[in-house]
PDB file of C-alpha atoms in Angstrom:
ATOM      1  CA  UNK X   1     -16.640  -0.324  11.942  1.00  0.00           C
ATOM      2  CA  UNK X   2     -17.108   2.517  14.395  1.00  0.00           C
ATOM      3  CA  UNK X   3     -20.298   4.509  14.156  1.00  0.00           C
ATOM      4  CA  UNK X   4     -19.717   7.128  11.457  1.00  0.00           C
ATOM      5  CA  UNK X   5     -23.108   8.765  11.294  1.00  0.00           C
ATOM      6  CA  UNK X   6     -23.125  10.436  14.682  1.00  0.00           C
ATOM      7  CA  UNK X   7     -24.274  14.033  14.943  1.00  0.00           C
ATOM      8  CA  UNK X   8     -22.507  16.466  17.207  1.00  0.00           C
ATOM      9  CA  UNK X   9     -25.028  18.831  18.726  1.00  0.00           C
ATOM     10  CA  UNK X  10     -22.743  21.129  20.669  1.00  0.00           C
ATOM     11  CA  UNK X  11     -19.595  22.830  19.436  1.00  0.00           C
ATOM     12  CA  UNK X  12     -16.562  23.377  21.599  1.00  0.00           C
ATOM     13  CA  UNK X  13     -16.741  26.752  23.329  1.00  0.00           C
ATOM     14  CA  UNK X  14     -14.637  29.589  21.950  1.00  0.00           C
ATOM     15  CA  UNK X  15     -11.120  29.604  23.315  1.00  0.00           C
ATOM     16  CA  UNK X  16     -11.178  25.897  24.141  1.00  0.00           C
ATOM     17  CA  UNK X  17     -10.016  22.847  22.256  1.00  0.00           C
ATOM     18  CA  UNK X  18     -10.911  19.174  22.411  1.00  0.00           C
ATOM     19  CA  UNK X  19      -8.024  17.245  23.921  1.00  0.00           C
ATOM     20  CA  UNK X  20      -6.640  15.017  21.145  1.00  0.00           C
ATOM     21  CA  UNK X  21      -4.658  11.859  21.627  1.00  0.00           C
ATOM     22  CA  UNK X  22      -0.862  12.105  21.601  1.00  0.00           C
ATOM     23  CA  UNK X  23      -0.557  12.045  17.838  1.00  0.00           C
ATOM     24  CA  UNK X  24      -3.036  10.537  15.435  1.00  0.00           C
ATOM     25  CA  UNK X  25      -4.160   6.993  16.195  1.00  0.00           C
ATOM     26  CA  UNK X  26      -6.416   4.667  14.172  1.00  0.00           C
ATOM     27  CA  UNK X  27      -9.771   3.644  15.543  1.00  0.00           C
ATOM     28  CA  UNK X  28     -10.063   0.180  17.044  1.00  0.00           C
ATOM     29  CA  UNK X  29     -12.153  -0.952  14.063  1.00  0.00           C
ATOM     30  CA  UNK X  30      -9.593   0.393  11.557  1.00  0.00           C
ATOM     31  CA  UNK X  31      -6.763  -1.296  13.468  1.00  0.00           C
ATOM     32  CA  UNK X  32      -8.646  -4.601  13.443  1.00  0.00           C
ATOM     33  CA  UNK X  33      -9.453  -4.332   9.732  1.00  0.00           C
ATOM     34  CA  UNK X  34      -5.821  -3.488   8.922  1.00  0.00           C
ATOM     35  CA  UNK X  35      -4.622  -6.517  10.879  1.00  0.00           C
ATOM     36  CA  UNK X  36      -7.043  -8.771   8.988  1.00  0.00           C
ATOM     37  CA  UNK X  37      -5.900  -7.399   5.618  1.00  0.00           C
ATOM     38  CA  UNK X  38      -2.256  -7.954   6.560  1.00  0.00           C
ATOM     39  CA  UNK X  39      -2.795 -11.557   7.643  1.00  0.00           C
ATOM     40  CA  UNK X  40      -4.632 -12.331   4.394  1.00  0.00           C
ATOM     41  CA  UNK X  41      -1.883 -10.628   2.373  1.00  0.00           C
ATOM     42  CA  UNK X  42       0.831 -12.606   4.159  1.00  0.00           C
ATOM     43  CA  UNK X  43      -1.059 -15.857   3.545  1.00  0.00           C
ATOM     44  CA  UNK X  44      -1.359 -15.061  -0.173  1.00  0.00           C
ATOM     45  CA  UNK X  45       2.342 -14.204  -0.384  1.00  0.00           C
ATOM     46  CA  UNK X  46       3.303 -17.438   1.375  1.00  0.00           C
ATOM     47  CA  UNK X  47       1.270 -19.409  -1.176  1.00  0.00           C
ATOM     48  CA  UNK X  48       2.905 -17.441  -4.016  1.00  0.00           C
ATOM     49  CA  UNK X  49       6.401 -18.251  -2.770  1.00  0.00           C
ATOM     50  CA  UNK X  50       5.395 -21.877  -2.194  1.00  0.00           C
ATOM     51  CA  UNK X  51       4.183 -22.010  -5.823  1.00  0.00           C
ATOM     52  CA  UNK X  52       7.547 -20.594  -6.903  1.00  0.00           C
ATOM     53  CA  UNK X  53       9.290 -23.369  -4.946  1.00  0.00           C
ATOM     54  CA  UNK X  54       7.134 -25.973  -6.723  1.00  0.00           C
ATOM     55  CA  UNK X  55       8.191 -24.474 -10.037  1.00  0.00           C
ATOM     56  CA  UNK X  56      11.872 -24.473  -9.134  1.00  0.00           C
ATOM     57  CA  UNK X  57      12.242 -27.804  -7.364  1.00  0.00           C
ATOM     58  CA  UNK X  58       9.741 -29.902  -9.298  1.00  0.00           C
ATOM     59  CA  UNK X  59       8.372 -28.401 -12.498  1.00  0.00           C
ATOM     60  CA  UNK X  60      11.634 -27.160 -14.026  1.00  0.00           C
ATOM     61  CA  UNK X  61      13.200 -30.593 -13.390  1.00  0.00           C
ATOM     62  CA  UNK X  62      10.707 -32.385 -15.598  1.00  0.00           C
ATOM     63  CA  UNK X  63      12.140 -33.855 -18.799  1.00  0.00           C
ATOM     64  CA  UNK X  64      11.444 -36.519 -21.362  1.00  0.00           C
ATOM     65  CA  UNK X  65      14.067 -38.449 -23.308  1.00  0.00           C
ATOM     66  CA  UNK X  66      14.120 -38.787 -27.064  1.00  0.00           C
ATOM     67  CA  UNK X  67      16.210 -41.524 -28.698  1.00  0.00           C
ATOM     68  CA  UNK X  68      16.337 -43.955 -25.801  1.00  0.00           C
ATOM     69  CA  UNK X  69      17.898 -46.585 -28.028  1.00  0.00           C
ATOM     70  CA  UNK X  70      21.201 -44.746 -27.764  1.00  0.00           C
ATOM     71  CA  UNK X  71      24.398 -46.544 -26.870  1.00  0.00           C
ATOM     72  CA  UNK X  72      26.717 -46.345 -23.897  1.00  0.00           C
ATOM     73  CA  UNK X  73      30.227 -45.182 -24.717  1.00  0.00           C
ATOM     74  CA  UNK X  74      33.238 -44.820 -22.471  1.00  0.00           C
ATOM     75  CA  UNK X  75      34.776 -41.346 -22.193  1.00  0.00           C
ATOM     76  CA  UNK X  76      38.509 -41.944 -22.481  1.00  0.00           C
ATOM     77  CA  UNK X  77      39.304 -38.761 -20.521  1.00  0.00           C
ATOM     78  CA  UNK X  78      37.186 -39.583 -17.465  1.00  0.00           C
ATOM     79  CA  UNK X  79      36.678 -43.321 -17.768  1.00  0.00           C
ATOM     80  CA  UNK X  80      32.953 -42.807 -17.220  1.00  0.00           C
ATOM     81  CA  UNK X  81      30.182 -44.266 -19.340  1.00  0.00           C
ATOM     82  CA  UNK X  82      28.120 -41.736 -21.279  1.00  0.00           C
ATOM     83  CA  UNK X  83      24.831 -42.230 -23.101  1.00  0.00           C
ATOM     84  CA  UNK X  84      24.987 -41.123 -26.719  1.00  0.00           C
ATOM     85  CA  UNK X  85      22.038 -40.596 -29.010  1.00  0.00           C
ATOM     86  CA  UNK X  86      19.613 -39.699 -26.186  1.00  0.00           C
ATOM     87  CA  UNK X  87      18.239 -36.131 -25.942  1.00  0.00           C
ATOM     88  CA  UNK X  88      16.461 -34.646 -22.888  1.00  0.00           C
ATOM     89  CA  UNK X  89      13.594 -32.278 -23.612  1.00  0.00           C
ATOM     90  CA  UNK X  90      11.262 -30.165 -21.451  1.00  0.00           C
ATOM     91  CA  UNK X  91       7.783 -31.724 -21.865  1.00  0.00           C
ATOM     92  CA  UNK X  92       4.979 -29.625 -23.336  1.00  0.00           C
ATOM     93  CA  UNK X  93       2.625 -30.310 -20.413  1.00  0.00           C
ATOM     94  CA  UNK X  94       5.251 -28.945 -18.019  1.00  0.00           C
ATOM     95  CA  UNK X  95       5.715 -25.860 -20.214  1.00  0.00           C
ATOM     96  CA  UNK X  96       1.971 -25.085 -20.183  1.00  0.00           C
ATOM     97  CA  UNK X  97       1.830 -25.725 -16.438  1.00  0.00           C
ATOM     98  CA  UNK X  98       4.753 -23.347 -15.948  1.00  0.00           C
ATOM     99  CA  UNK X  99       2.910 -20.544 -17.768  1.00  0.00           C
ATOM    100  CA  UNK X 100      -0.184 -21.131 -15.629  1.00  0.00           C
ATOM    101  CA  UNK X 101       1.981 -21.169 -12.501  1.00  0.00           C
ATOM    102  CA  UNK X 102       3.496 -17.784 -13.410  1.00  0.00           C
ATOM    103  CA  UNK X 103       0.012 -16.280 -13.774  1.00  0.00           C
ATOM    104  CA  UNK X 104      -1.089 -17.766 -10.442  1.00  0.00           C
ATOM    105  CA  UNK X 105       1.989 -16.379  -8.665  1.00  0.00           C
ATOM    106  CA  UNK X 106       1.303 -12.930 -10.133  1.00  0.00           C
ATOM    107  CA  UNK X 107      -2.365 -13.019  -9.074  1.00  0.00           C
ATOM    108  CA  UNK X 108      -1.447 -14.004  -5.519  1.00  0.00           C
ATOM    109  CA  UNK X 109       1.317 -11.391  -5.238  1.00  0.00           C
ATOM    110  CA  UNK X 110      -0.828  -8.580  -6.659  1.00  0.00           C
ATOM    111  CA  UNK X 111      -3.876  -9.375  -4.517  1.00  0.00           C
ATOM    112  CA  UNK X 112      -1.676  -9.486  -1.430  1.00  0.00           C
ATOM    113  CA  UNK X 113      -0.112  -6.121  -2.337  1.00  0.00           C
ATOM    114  CA  UNK X 114      -3.489  -4.449  -2.789  1.00  0.00           C
ATOM    115  CA  UNK X 115      -4.687  -5.680   0.605  1.00  0.00           C
ATOM    116  CA  UNK X 116      -1.388  -4.675   2.231  1.00  0.00           C
ATOM    117  CA  UNK X 117      -1.644  -1.123   0.876  1.00  0.00           C
ATOM    118  CA  UNK X 118      -5.240  -0.876   2.115  1.00  0.00           C
ATOM    119  CA  UNK X 119      -4.026  -1.899   5.562  1.00  0.00           C
ATOM    120  CA  UNK X 120      -1.315   0.762   5.490  1.00  0.00           C
ATOM    121  CA  UNK X 121      -3.889   3.445   4.774  1.00  0.00           C
ATOM    122  CA  UNK X 122      -5.896   2.375   7.782  1.00  0.00           C
ATOM    123  CA  UNK X 123      -2.906   1.941  10.095  1.00  0.00           C
ATOM    124  CA  UNK X 124       0.201   3.647   8.663  1.00  0.00           C
ATOM    125  CA  UNK X 125       3.781   3.634   9.889  1.00  0.00           C
ATOM    126  CA  UNK X 126       5.691   6.654  11.158  1.00  0.00           C
ATOM    127  CA  UNK X 127       7.896   8.281   8.536  1.00  0.00           C
ATOM    128  CA  UNK X 128      10.412   9.114  11.261  1.00  0.00           C
ATOM    129  CA  UNK X 129      11.106   5.358  11.545  1.00  0.00           C
ATOM    130  CA  UNK X 130      12.816   5.322   8.154  1.00  0.00           C
ATOM    131  CA  UNK X 131      13.580   1.616   7.711  1.00  0.00           C
ATOM    132  CA  UNK X 132      10.243   0.381   9.022  1.00  0.00           C
ATOM    133  CA  UNK X 133       8.386   2.980   6.958  1.00  0.00           C
ATOM    134  CA  UNK X 134      10.141   1.869   3.769  1.00  0.00           C
ATOM    135  CA  UNK X 135       9.746  -1.864   4.360  1.00  0.00           C
ATOM    136  CA  UNK X 136       6.115  -1.627   5.497  1.00  0.00           C
ATOM    137  CA  UNK X 137       5.073   0.447   2.495  1.00  0.00           C
ATOM    138  CA  UNK X 138       7.134  -1.304  -0.192  1.00  0.00           C
ATOM    139  CA  UNK X 139       6.789  -4.876   1.080  1.00  0.00           C
ATOM    140  CA  UNK X 140       4.466  -5.792  -1.800  1.00  0.00           C
ATOM    141  CA  UNK X 141       7.131  -4.900  -4.360  1.00  0.00           C
ATOM    142  CA  UNK X 142       9.805  -6.763  -2.375  1.00  0.00           C
ATOM    143  CA  UNK X 143       7.656  -9.902  -2.211  1.00  0.00           C
ATOM    144  CA  UNK X 144       6.940  -9.712  -5.954  1.00  0.00           C
ATOM    145  CA  UNK X 145      10.670  -9.681  -6.702  1.00  0.00           C
ATOM    146  CA  UNK X 146      11.292 -12.604  -4.328  1.00  0.00           C
ATOM    147  CA  UNK X 147       8.414 -14.584  -5.838  1.00  0.00           C
ATOM    148  CA  UNK X 148       9.577 -14.156  -9.442  1.00  0.00           C
ATOM    149  CA  UNK X 149      13.296 -13.433  -9.787  1.00  0.00           C
ATOM    150  CA  UNK X 150      14.764 -16.862  -8.834  1.00  0.00           C
ATOM    151  CA  UNK X 151      12.214 -18.665 -11.012  1.00  0.00           C
ATOM    152  CA  UNK X 152      12.871 -16.412 -14.022  1.00  0.00           C
ATOM    153  CA  UNK X 153      16.636 -16.874 -13.699  1.00  0.00           C
ATOM    154  CA  UNK X 154      16.278 -20.655 -13.591  1.00  0.00           C
ATOM    155  CA  UNK X 155      13.980 -20.597 -16.629  1.00  0.00           C
ATOM    156  CA  UNK X 156      16.732 -18.973 -18.680  1.00  0.00           C
ATOM    157  CA  UNK X 157      19.324 -21.389 -17.263  1.00  0.00           C
ATOM    158  CA  UNK X 158      17.236 -24.497 -17.977  1.00  0.00           C
ATOM    159  CA  UNK X 159      19.123 -26.700 -20.449  1.00  0.00           C
ATOM    160  CA  UNK X 160      16.168 -28.881 -21.398  1.00  0.00           C
ATOM    161  CA  UNK X 161      13.891 -26.123 -22.752  1.00  0.00           C
ATOM    162  CA  UNK X 162      14.128 -25.291 -26.419  1.00  0.00           C
ATOM    163  CA  UNK X 163      14.636 -21.670 -27.462  1.00  0.00           C
ATOM    164  CA  UNK X 164      10.944 -21.064 -28.088  1.00  0.00           C
ATOM    165  CA  UNK X 165       9.862 -22.382 -24.695  1.00  0.00           C
ATOM    166  CA  UNK X 166      12.590 -20.467 -22.901  1.00  0.00           C
ATOM    167  CA  UNK X 167      11.795 -17.179 -24.675  1.00  0.00           C
ATOM    168  CA  UNK X 168       8.043 -17.483 -24.116  1.00  0.00           C
ATOM    169  CA  UNK X 169       8.243 -18.471 -20.442  1.00  0.00           C
ATOM    170  CA  UNK X 170      10.958 -15.908 -19.774  1.00  0.00           C
ATOM    171  CA  UNK X 171       9.068 -13.023 -21.367  1.00  0.00           C
ATOM    172  CA  UNK X 172       5.797 -13.953 -19.629  1.00  0.00           C
ATOM    173  CA  UNK X 173       7.634 -14.200 -16.312  1.00  0.00           C
ATOM    174  CA  UNK X 174       9.357 -10.825 -16.744  1.00  0.00           C
ATOM    175  CA  UNK X 175       6.157  -9.029 -17.765  1.00  0.00           C
ATOM    176  CA  UNK X 176       4.206 -10.468 -14.831  1.00  0.00           C
ATOM    177  CA  UNK X 177       7.071  -9.734 -12.431  1.00  0.00           C
ATOM    178  CA  UNK X 178       7.259  -6.103 -13.532  1.00  0.00           C
ATOM    179  CA  UNK X 179       3.468  -5.759 -13.276  1.00  0.00           C
ATOM    180  CA  UNK X 180       3.366  -7.269  -9.787  1.00  0.00           C
ATOM    181  CA  UNK X 181       6.308  -5.138  -8.639  1.00  0.00           C
ATOM    182  CA  UNK X 182       4.855  -1.873  -9.937  1.00  0.00           C
ATOM    183  CA  UNK X 183       1.484  -2.600  -8.318  1.00  0.00           C
ATOM    184  CA  UNK X 184       3.298  -3.531  -5.114  1.00  0.00           C
ATOM    185  CA  UNK X 185       5.077  -0.164  -4.935  1.00  0.00           C
ATOM    186  CA  UNK X 186       3.272   2.500  -2.900  1.00  0.00           C
ATOM    187  CA  UNK X 187       4.207   5.787  -4.589  1.00  0.00           C
ATOM    188  CA  UNK X 188       2.316   7.960  -2.071  1.00  0.00           C
ATOM    189  CA  UNK X 189       2.426   6.078   1.223  1.00  0.00           C
ATOM    190  CA  UNK X 190       0.521   7.619   4.140  1.00  0.00           C
ATOM    191  CA  UNK X 191       2.158   8.228   7.478  1.00  0.00           C
ATOM    192  CA  UNK X 192       1.192   8.901  11.074  1.00  0.00           C
ATOM    193  CA  UNK X 193       2.802  12.330  10.680  1.00  0.00           C
ATOM    194  CA  UNK X 194       0.559  13.179   7.722  1.00  0.00           C
ATOM    195  CA  UNK X 195      -2.601  12.089   9.534  1.00  0.00           C
ATOM    196  CA  UNK X 196      -1.509  13.974  12.668  1.00  0.00           C
ATOM    197  CA  UNK X 197      -0.970  17.184  10.666  1.00  0.00           C
ATOM    198  CA  UNK X 198      -4.457  16.910   9.174  1.00  0.00           C
ATOM    199  CA  UNK X 199      -5.944  16.261  12.601  1.00  0.00           C
ATOM    200  CA  UNK X 200      -4.053  19.213  14.113  1.00  0.00           C
ATOM    201  CA  UNK X 201      -5.201  21.540  11.342  1.00  0.00           C
ATOM    202  CA  UNK X 202      -8.838  20.491  11.833  1.00  0.00           C
ATOM    203  CA  UNK X 203      -8.717  21.063  15.591  1.00  0.00           C
ATOM    204  CA  UNK X 204      -7.087  24.486  15.235  1.00  0.00           C
ATOM    205  CA  UNK X 205      -9.512  25.570  12.492  1.00  0.00           C
ATOM    206  CA  UNK X 206     -12.712  24.229  14.053  1.00  0.00           C
ATOM    207  CA  UNK X 207     -11.987  23.885  17.758  1.00  0.00           C
ATOM    208  CA  UNK X 208     -12.676  20.148  17.692  1.00  0.00           C
ATOM    209  CA  UNK X 209     -11.710  16.986  15.843  1.00  0.00           C
ATOM    210  CA  UNK X 210     -14.864  16.745  13.740  1.00  0.00           C
ATOM    211  CA  UNK X 211     -15.079  16.466   9.951  1.00  0.00           C
ATOM    212  CA  UNK X 212     -17.654  15.560   7.299  1.00  0.00           C
ATOM    213  CA  UNK X 213     -17.483  13.168   4.348  1.00  0.00           C
ATOM    214  CA  UNK X 214     -19.629  11.126   1.975  1.00  0.00           C
ATOM    215  CA  UNK X 215     -19.150   7.511   0.983  1.00  0.00           C
ATOM    216  CA  UNK X 216     -18.084   8.247  -2.589  1.00  0.00           C
ATOM    217  CA  UNK X 217     -15.484  10.914  -1.795  1.00  0.00           C
ATOM    218  CA  UNK X 218     -11.732  10.592  -1.357  1.00  0.00           C
ATOM    219  CA  UNK X 219     -11.189  13.367   1.209  1.00  0.00           C
ATOM    220  CA  UNK X 220     -12.968  14.771   4.239  1.00  0.00           C
ATOM    221  CA  UNK X 221     -14.284  18.300   4.714  1.00  0.00           C
ATOM    222  CA  UNK X 222     -14.616  20.916   7.461  1.00  0.00           C
ATOM    223  CA  UNK X 223     -18.414  21.352   7.262  1.00  0.00           C
ATOM    224  CA  UNK X 224     -21.484  19.860   5.613  1.00  0.00           C
ATOM    225  CA  UNK X 225     -22.608  22.768   3.411  1.00  0.00           C
ATOM    226  CA  UNK X 226     -19.849  22.583   0.783  1.00  0.00           C
ATOM    227  CA  UNK X 227     -20.735  21.725  -2.808  1.00  0.00           C
ATOM    228  CA  UNK X 228     -18.376  18.740  -3.041  1.00  0.00           C
ATOM    229  CA  UNK X 229     -20.566  16.660  -0.725  1.00  0.00           C
ATOM    230  CA  UNK X 230     -23.968  17.713  -2.061  1.00  0.00           C
ATOM    231  CA  UNK X 231     -24.111  14.476  -4.024  1.00  0.00           C
ATOM    232  CA  UNK X 232     -27.252  12.936  -2.622  1.00  0.00           C
ATOM    233  CA  UNK X 233     -25.174  10.460  -0.610  1.00  0.00           C
ATOM    234  CA  UNK X 234     -25.576  10.386   3.139  1.00  0.00           C
ATOM    235  CA  UNK X 235     -23.267  12.813   4.910  1.00  0.00           C
ATOM    236  CA  UNK X 236     -21.094  11.276   7.606  1.00  0.00           C
ATOM    237  CA  UNK X 237     -19.750  13.147  10.615  1.00  0.00           C
ATOM    238  CA  UNK X 238     -16.939  11.957  12.849  1.00  0.00           C
ATOM    239  CA  UNK X 239     -13.326  12.359  13.876  1.00  0.00           C
ATOM    240  CA  UNK X 240     -10.430  12.412  11.434  1.00  0.00           C
ATOM    241  CA  UNK X 241      -9.586   8.861  12.533  1.00  0.00           C
ATOM    242  CA  UNK X 242     -13.115   7.727  11.692  1.00  0.00           C
ATOM    243  CA  UNK X 243     -12.836   9.443   8.308  1.00  0.00           C
ATOM    244  CA  UNK X 244      -9.646   7.498   7.601  1.00  0.00           C
ATOM    245  CA  UNK X 245     -11.402   4.309   8.692  1.00  0.00           C
ATOM    246  CA  UNK X 246     -14.076   5.130   6.095  1.00  0.00           C
ATOM    247  CA  UNK X 247     -11.408   5.347   3.381  1.00  0.00           C
ATOM    248  CA  UNK X 248     -10.862   9.131   3.263  1.00  0.00           C
ATOM    249  CA  UNK X 249      -7.134   9.701   2.911  1.00  0.00           C
ATOM    250  CA  UNK X 250      -6.732  13.348   3.924  1.00  0.00           C
ATOM    251  CA  UNK X 251      -8.212  16.742   4.723  1.00  0.00           C
ATOM    252  CA  UNK X 252      -9.297  18.685   1.655  1.00  0.00           C
ATOM    253  CA  UNK X 253      -6.905  21.476   0.693  1.00  0.00           C
ATOM    254  CA  UNK X 254      -9.909  23.685  -0.148  1.00  0.00           C
ATOM    255  CA  UNK X 255     -10.676  24.174   3.545  1.00  0.00           C
ATOM    256  CA  UNK X 256     -10.481  28.005   3.320  1.00  0.00           C
ATOM    257  CA  UNK X 257     -13.275  28.284   0.763  1.00  0.00           C
ATOM    258  CA  UNK X 258     -15.252  25.673   2.701  1.00  0.00           C
ATOM    259  CA  UNK X 259     -14.933  27.673   5.923  1.00  0.00           C
ATOM    260  CA  UNK X 260     -16.132  30.762   4.065  1.00  0.00           C
ATOM    261  CA  UNK X 261     -19.070  28.864   2.515  1.00  0.00           C
ATOM    262  CA  UNK X 262     -20.166  27.636   5.936  1.00  0.00           C
ATOM    263  CA  UNK X 263     -19.900  31.088   7.527  1.00  0.00           C
ATOM    264  CA  UNK X 264     -16.924  30.121   9.684  1.00  0.00           C
ATOM    265  CA  UNK X 265     -13.887  32.270  10.352  1.00  0.00           C
ATOM    266  CA  UNK X 266     -11.073  31.933   7.833  1.00  0.00           C
ATOM    267  CA  UNK X 267      -7.509  32.450   9.121  1.00  0.00           C
ATOM    268  CA  UNK X 268      -5.474  35.225   7.521  1.00  0.00           C
ATOM    269  CA  UNK X 269      -2.686  32.772   6.728  1.00  0.00           C
ATOM    270  CA  UNK X 270      -4.928  30.127   5.143  1.00  0.00           C
ATOM    271  CA  UNK X 271      -2.649  29.979   2.078  1.00  0.00           C
ATOM    272  CA  UNK X 272       0.377  29.230   4.269  1.00  0.00           C
ATOM    273  CA  UNK X 273      -1.509  26.470   6.096  1.00  0.00           C
ATOM    274  CA  UNK X 274      -2.644  25.003   2.774  1.00  0.00           C
ATOM    275  CA  UNK X 275       0.913  25.050   1.391  1.00  0.00           C
ATOM    276  CA  UNK X 276       2.258  23.347   4.514  1.00  0.00           C
ATOM    277  CA  UNK X 277      -0.451  20.668   4.422  1.00  0.00           C
ATOM    278  CA  UNK X 278       0.231  20.069   0.727  1.00  0.00           C
ATOM    279  CA  UNK X 279       3.900  19.439   1.501  1.00  0.00           C
ATOM    280  CA  UNK X 280       3.164  17.215   4.491  1.00  0.00           C
ATOM    281  CA  UNK X 281       0.557  15.231   2.575  1.00  0.00           C
ATOM    282  CA  UNK X 282       3.161  14.885  -0.180  1.00  0.00           C
ATOM    283  CA  UNK X 283       5.611  13.244   2.213  1.00  0.00           C
ATOM    284  CA  UNK X 284       7.664  16.101   3.649  1.00  0.00           C
ATOM    285  CA  UNK X 285       8.632  15.555   7.285  1.00  0.00           C
ATOM    286  CA  UNK X 286      10.387  18.825   8.147  1.00  0.00           C
ATOM    287  CA  UNK X 287       7.552  21.172   7.158  1.00  0.00           C
ATOM    288  CA  UNK X 288       6.141  23.197  10.059  1.00  0.00           C
ATOM    289  CA  UNK X 289       2.345  23.496  10.200  1.00  0.00           C
ATOM    290  CA  UNK X 290       1.611  27.203  10.869  1.00  0.00           C
ATOM    291  CA  UNK X 291      -0.793  28.144  13.631  1.00  0.00           C
ATOM    292  CA  UNK X 292      -3.870  29.975  12.315  1.00  0.00           C
ATOM    293  CA  UNK X 293      -3.701  33.768  12.471  1.00  0.00           C
ATOM    294  CA  UNK X 294      -7.106  35.312  13.044  1.00  0.00           C
ATOM    295  CA  UNK X 295      -8.237  38.834  12.148  1.00  0.00           C
ATOM    296  CA  UNK X 296     -10.222  39.027  15.358  1.00  0.00           C
ATOM    297  CA  UNK X 297      -9.414  37.173  18.551  1.00  0.00           C
ATOM    298  CA  UNK X 298     -13.073  36.331  18.963  1.00  0.00           C
ATOM    299  CA  UNK X 299     -12.929  34.437  15.639  1.00  0.00           C
ATOM    300  CA  UNK X 300     -10.466  31.899  16.993  1.00  0.00           C
ATOM    301  CA  UNK X 301     -12.331  28.608  17.570  1.00  0.00           C
ATOM    302  CA  UNK X 302      -9.398  27.124  19.467  1.00  0.00           C
ATOM    303  CA  UNK X 303      -6.428  28.512  21.333  1.00  0.00           C
ATOM    304  CA  UNK X 304      -3.520  26.113  21.583  1.00  0.00           C
ATOM    305  CA  UNK X 305      -0.424  27.261  23.416  1.00  0.00           C
ATOM    306  CA  UNK X 306       3.055  26.475  22.106  1.00  0.00           C
ATOM    307  CA  UNK X 307       4.890  23.779  24.044  1.00  0.00           C
ATOM    308  CA  UNK X 308       7.767  25.065  26.202  1.00  0.00           C
ATOM    309  CA  UNK X 309      11.192  24.836  24.592  1.00  0.00           C
ATOM    310  CA  UNK X 310      13.194  21.750  25.518  1.00  0.00           C
ATOM    311  CA  UNK X 311      15.964  22.450  27.991  1.00  0.00           C
TER     312      UNK X 311
END
């Protein structure tokens, strides 16, 4: 993990701005950690689907025969010999094994989904790439459906199970499938656009990409004097990318009061900036992040010119 406890001794001069990368980018350590999480998740999902295949192609085909002293009779319609008096049943050991297998598949699918979502928070997709964004963020739910649905269908179609076995295995399978699918869904997926908006707001408000956080918090802050981080935990200082690497998902929306607490200039349109960030953090892609409006030009920590209009 990149060094997160660095102290910045010199602020950017008034009227200047640190040159950020072209859009938000994860740190090298966050990228590496995300890749590791994804490989582990994929491995777990592969094992889950392999376990499903074992259930389908081996376990559900198990049967024992009752009444093996039956007789062979000729079917007059087909001319084929048929065994009468013999009944095929699904063995109890196979039924118990099937229940255990369903639990194992669920555990593998859920663990993989949790790791996959952690990876997406460290290294998210772009929301502008609609298909990739959807698949990358909802892959855990998709895998859960793939790992359970065929097996559940074949449980209900199995002719050798009695009604009790079929109902029990089917209900257990459905409950675990729903649980794994719900956990696999990411209801608030992060995006590069969201992280970029937070980074842009920080630079325009402070004149540099530098924020503060503590290990136990969920968000990062604009200075180190705010009450939310006076917890006794060590205060960390770094870029927005390093804050994300440390598990902080976004910029606090209370930045105006924090700026005031720390004796820093507060833009006149702080409410508009907060509303825009709230929408962007909530998943909106068409929301424009307003530039800060300052009461006094000398208060502006950073001056960023608008890009020329495209011709």
